[in-house]
Amino acid sequence: MFALMTTPSNAPNSTQAASRFVLWVDGVGALLLCLGDRVTIGGPADPEKQADVSLLANLSRRHATFVRSGEGYLLEPHAPTWVGHRQISETTPLTSGYDIRMGNNVHLKFRLPSVLSGTAVLDFVSDHRPVVSVDGIVMMEDNCLLGPGQDQHVVCAGWTESVVLFRRNGQFWCKSRNPVSIGGRVSAEGGPIHPGDVVNSGAEVRFRIEELT
């Protein structure tokens, strides 16, 4: 596995420009990328007042907030929330694999797939989805791993190689062992990605990132 890339300490924070993107992966689906250290989940609301992730469910406008803290995550409940079948009333540390329930029937699973990355994933267990239809939520720190292994944030079963998506100087980049075409520009190992660029590598790898407006 190639080394993960991290954002330099003097790099601009990309959340200043936009904090949510949709990652479209051929053969896998769409993932919501949330870049902030705090991600609030709630029910449908006025666009100016809604949570970072607004689910089509009977939830409070701001039901609970996931907080990245150091190498781990915490969950702040603002309305009835359960972690591992236990209702919580205060900020609670999360462990990979925990089941999380909000309200009467919203059911999620929290995962930290890779020990090499602080990026976490929320899988939908119940049928509730965000207003913007996606198949999962990636709370991205510096890196997002795409590939065939179960330690990847986005598991791409049909791939034979892995790709690292990372942020540098407020922009998305990707890195691969193989040549990559990014928006029609061919690079030996990867390079910067602009929203809307289609990324290809070999016969299997194909994805793009779009800013969520």
Tab-separated table of C-alpha atoms in Angstrom:
chain	number	residue	atom	x	y	z
A	1	MET	CA	0.000	0.000	0.000
A	2	PHE	CA	1.390	3.397	-0.899
A	3	ALA	CA	1.831	6.026	1.801
A	4	LEU	CA	-1.158	8.179	2.637
A	5	MET	CA	-0.983	11.873	1.820
A	6	THR	CA	-1.833	14.544	4.371
A	7	THR	CA	-2.672	18.216	4.179
A	8	PRO	CA	0.255	20.500	5.088
A	9	SER	CA	-0.323	22.501	8.266
A	10	ASN	CA	-0.064	25.780	6.344
A	11	ALA	CA	-2.612	24.741	3.703
A	12	PRO	CA	-5.869	26.704	3.478
A	13	ASN	CA	-8.856	24.939	4.976
A	14	SER	CA	-10.983	23.679	2.069
A	15	THR	CA	-14.102	24.006	4.186
A	16	GLN	CA	-13.750	27.779	3.743
A	17	ALA	CA	-14.933	27.308	0.164
A	18	ALA	CA	-17.221	24.268	0.483
A	19	SER	CA	-17.665	21.568	3.092
A	20	ARG	CA	-19.816	19.013	1.251
A	21	PHE	CA	-19.261	17.172	-2.009
A	22	VAL	CA	-20.744	14.136	-3.736
A	23	LEU	CA	-18.349	11.389	-4.796
A	24	TRP	CA	-19.760	9.366	-7.701
A	25	VAL	CA	-18.096	5.966	-8.191
A	26	ASP	CA	-19.065	3.796	-11.157
A	27	GLY	CA	-20.407	0.432	-10.038
A	28	VAL	CA	-20.647	1.562	-6.405
A	29	GLY	CA	-22.917	4.599	-6.164
A	30	ALA	CA	-22.814	8.077	-4.650
A	31	LEU	CA	-21.195	9.039	-1.350
A	32	LEU	CA	-21.614	12.312	0.506
A	33	LEU	CA	-18.202	13.727	1.475
A	34	CYS	CA	-18.357	15.949	4.569
A	35	LEU	CA	-15.087	17.777	5.223
A	36	GLY	CA	-15.813	19.549	8.499
A	37	ASP	CA	-14.743	18.355	11.942
A	38	ARG	CA	-18.398	18.547	13.016
A	39	VAL	CA	-21.197	16.899	11.025
A	40	THR	CA	-24.769	17.422	12.223
A	41	ILE	CA	-27.577	15.076	11.186
A	42	GLY	CA	-31.243	16.008	11.315
A	43	GLY	CA	-34.543	15.930	9.503
A	44	PRO	CA	-35.827	18.027	6.594
A	45	ALA	CA	-35.899	21.762	7.253
A	46	ASP	CA	-35.607	25.148	5.632
A	47	PRO	CA	-32.414	25.060	3.497
A	48	GLU	CA	-30.947	27.903	5.553
A	49	LYS	CA	-31.528	26.049	8.829
A	50	GLN	CA	-31.016	22.390	7.922
A	51	ALA	CA	-28.307	20.132	9.286
A	52	ASP	CA	-25.158	19.207	7.358
A	53	VAL	CA	-26.916	15.933	6.506
A	54	SER	CA	-30.692	16.280	6.274
A	55	LEU	CA	-32.411	12.879	6.243
A	56	LEU	CA	-35.912	12.253	4.932
A	57	ALA	CA	-37.017	11.057	8.361
A	58	ASN	CA	-38.938	12.168	11.420
A	59	LEU	CA	-35.957	13.716	13.201
A	60	SER	CA	-35.307	17.011	14.923
A	61	ARG	CA	-33.848	19.698	12.680
A	62	ARG	CA	-30.485	19.168	14.386
A	63	HIS	CA	-30.774	15.735	15.957
A	64	ALA	CA	-27.137	14.766	16.694
A	65	THR	CA	-23.624	15.893	15.828
A	66	PHE	CA	-20.589	13.743	15.023
A	67	VAL	CA	-17.370	15.401	16.196
A	68	ARG	CA	-13.878	14.443	15.061
A	69	SER	CA	-11.631	14.809	18.101
A	70	GLY	CA	-7.962	13.890	17.747
A	71	GLU	CA	-7.823	10.340	16.369
A	72	GLY	CA	-11.383	9.473	17.364
A	73	TYR	CA	-15.002	10.577	17.140
A	74	LEU	CA	-17.637	11.697	19.606
A	75	LEU	CA	-21.411	11.861	19.243
A	76	GLU	CA	-23.337	14.774	20.735
A	77	PRO	CA	-27.077	14.005	21.087
A	78	HIS	CA	-29.517	16.901	20.745
A	79	ALA	CA	-32.637	14.694	20.654
A	80	PRO	CA	-33.313	10.986	21.476
A	81	THR	CA	-30.270	9.014	20.294
A	82	TRP	CA	-28.998	5.510	21.021
A	83	VAL	CA	-25.456	4.145	20.677
A	84	GLY	CA	-25.028	0.372	20.851
A	85	HIS	CA	-28.643	-0.018	22.091
A	86	ARG	CA	-28.025	2.425	24.969
A	87	GLN	CA	-29.729	5.798	24.985
A	88	ILE	CA	-27.235	8.599	25.491
A	89	SER	CA	-27.817	12.003	27.041
A	90	GLU	CA	-24.291	13.421	26.848
A	91	THR	CA	-21.307	13.443	24.498
A	92	THR	CA	-20.221	9.830	23.914
A	93	PRO	CA	-17.040	8.358	22.371
A	94	LEU	CA	-17.624	6.156	19.324
A	95	THR	CA	-15.973	2.870	18.430
A	96	SER	CA	-15.851	1.435	14.918
A	97	GLY	CA	-18.789	-0.876	14.313
A	98	TYR	CA	-21.197	0.871	16.686
A	99	ASP	CA	-24.882	0.842	15.781
A	100	ILE	CA	-26.501	4.258	16.095
A	101	ARG	CA	-30.236	4.920	16.229
A	102	MET	CA	-31.892	8.329	16.073
A	103	GLY	CA	-35.540	8.978	16.758
A	104	ASN	CA	-37.928	6.086	16.306
A	105	ASN	CA	-36.464	4.291	13.324
A	106	VAL	CA	-33.341	5.888	11.788
A	107	HIS	CA	-30.553	3.310	12.017
A	108	LEU	CA	-26.907	3.931	11.019
A	109	LYS	CA	-23.605	2.116	11.441
A	110	PHE	CA	-20.414	4.004	12.299
A	111	ARG	CA	-17.120	2.721	10.868
A	112	LEU	CA	-13.440	3.659	11.037
A	113	PRO	CA	-12.189	1.268	8.336
A	114	SER	CA	-8.469	2.136	8.352
A	115	VAL	CA	-6.065	2.618	11.250
A	116	LEU	CA	-4.034	4.810	8.880
A	117	SER	CA	-6.757	7.433	8.491
A	118	GLY	CA	-9.069	9.510	10.687
A	119	THR	CA	-11.792	9.380	8.044
A	120	ALA	CA	-15.020	7.719	9.212
A	121	VAL	CA	-18.012	6.289	7.351
A	122	LEU	CA	-21.713	6.219	8.174
A	123	ASP	CA	-23.604	3.363	6.513
A	124	PHE	CA	-27.380	3.443	6.171
A	125	VAL	CA	-28.990	0.442	7.879
A	126	SER	CA	-32.566	1.686	7.717
A	127	ASP	CA	-34.071	2.930	4.455
A	128	HIS	CA	-33.775	6.624	5.319
A	129	ARG	CA	-31.645	8.698	2.976
A	130	PRO	CA	-30.581	12.353	2.727
A	131	VAL	CA	-32.518	14.884	0.684
A	132	VAL	CA	-29.643	14.569	-1.809
A	133	SER	CA	-29.787	10.841	-2.571
A	134	VAL	CA	-26.546	9.075	-1.654
A	135	ASP	CA	-25.573	5.570	-0.551
A	136	GLY	CA	-23.399	6.520	2.411
A	137	ILE	CA	-21.667	9.351	4.252
A	138	VAL	CA	-17.899	9.810	4.425
A	139	MET	CA	-16.664	12.141	7.163
A	140	MET	CA	-13.357	12.883	5.495
A	141	GLU	CA	-10.301	13.973	7.426
A	142	ASP	CA	-7.286	14.191	5.090
A	143	ASN	CA	-7.656	10.947	3.131
A	144	CYS	CA	-10.335	8.744	1.619
A	145	LEU	CA	-9.334	5.276	0.440
A	146	LEU	CA	-11.107	3.710	-2.535
A	147	GLY	CA	-10.428	0.092	-3.471
A	148	PRO	CA	-11.364	-3.582	-3.161
A	149	GLY	CA	-10.335	-4.191	0.478
A	150	GLN	CA	-12.604	-4.041	3.502
A	151	ASP	CA	-10.225	-1.506	5.087
A	152	GLN	CA	-11.152	1.013	2.388
A	153	HIS	CA	-13.593	3.836	3.104
A	154	VAL	CA	-15.300	3.215	-0.235
A	155	VAL	CA	-15.255	-0.491	-1.044
A	156	CYS	CA	-15.071	-1.004	-4.811
A	157	ALA	CA	-15.438	-4.764	-5.207
A	158	GLY	CA	-14.702	-4.784	-8.940
A	159	TRP	CA	-11.386	-2.953	-8.659
A	160	THR	CA	-7.980	-4.626	-8.551
A	161	GLU	CA	-6.154	-1.494	-7.369
A	162	SER	CA	-6.600	1.199	-4.732
A	163	VAL	CA	-6.741	4.963	-5.104
A	164	VAL	CA	-6.087	7.536	-2.381
A	165	LEU	CA	-8.206	10.676	-2.477
A	166	PHE	CA	-6.706	13.461	-0.368
A	167	ARG	CA	-6.728	17.215	0.138
A	168	ARG	CA	-3.857	19.581	-0.510
A	169	ASN	CA	-3.938	23.385	-0.479
A	170	GLY	CA	-7.716	23.421	-0.354
A	171	GLN	CA	-8.109	21.091	-3.355
A	172	PHE	CA	-8.791	17.410	-3.932
A	173	TRP	CA	-5.966	15.263	-5.280
A	174	CYS	CA	-5.694	11.557	-6.035
A	175	LYS	CA	-2.793	9.121	-6.011
A	176	SER	CA	-2.521	5.691	-7.636
A	177	ARG	CA	0.181	3.191	-8.488
A	178	ASN	CA	-0.966	3.294	-12.100
A	179	PRO	CA	-1.359	6.110	-14.651
A	180	VAL	CA	-4.488	8.181	-14.067
A	181	SER	CA	-6.562	10.310	-16.412
A	182	ILE	CA	-8.073	13.315	-14.595
A	183	GLY	CA	-10.456	15.365	-16.691
A	184	GLY	CA	-8.628	14.139	-19.792
A	185	ARG	CA	-5.192	14.999	-18.358
A	186	VAL	CA	-2.969	11.922	-17.992
A	187	SER	CA	-0.636	11.686	-15.001
A	188	ALA	CA	1.797	8.919	-14.056
A	189	GLU	CA	0.530	8.567	-10.477
A	190	GLY	CA	-2.282	11.080	-9.960
A	191	GLY	CA	-2.763	14.795	-9.484
A	192	PRO	CA	-5.238	17.569	-8.619
A	193	ILE	CA	-8.949	17.072	-9.242
A	194	HIS	CA	-11.358	19.867	-10.090
A	195	PRO	CA	-15.071	19.402	-9.321
A	196	GLY	CA	-16.672	17.647	-12.282
A	197	ASP	CA	-13.443	15.996	-13.511
A	198	VAL	CA	-13.840	12.329	-14.433
A	199	VAL	CA	-11.006	10.231	-13.002
A	200	ASN	CA	-10.056	7.017	-14.833
A	201	SER	CA	-7.384	4.420	-14.227
A	202	GLY	CA	-7.314	1.170	-16.171
A	203	ALA	CA	-10.546	-0.528	-17.174
A	204	GLU	CA	-12.168	-0.435	-13.715
A	205	VAL	CA	-11.504	2.839	-11.906
A	206	ARG	CA	-13.872	5.664	-12.757
A	207	PHE	CA	-15.185	8.357	-10.415
A	208	ARG	CA	-15.853	12.082	-10.125
A	209	ILE	CA	-16.429	14.658	-7.403
A	210	GLU	CA	-19.085	17.357	-7.533
A	211	GLU	CA	-19.596	20.260	-5.144
A	212	LEU	CA	-22.911	20.098	-3.333
A	213	THR	CA	-24.718	23.409	-3.725
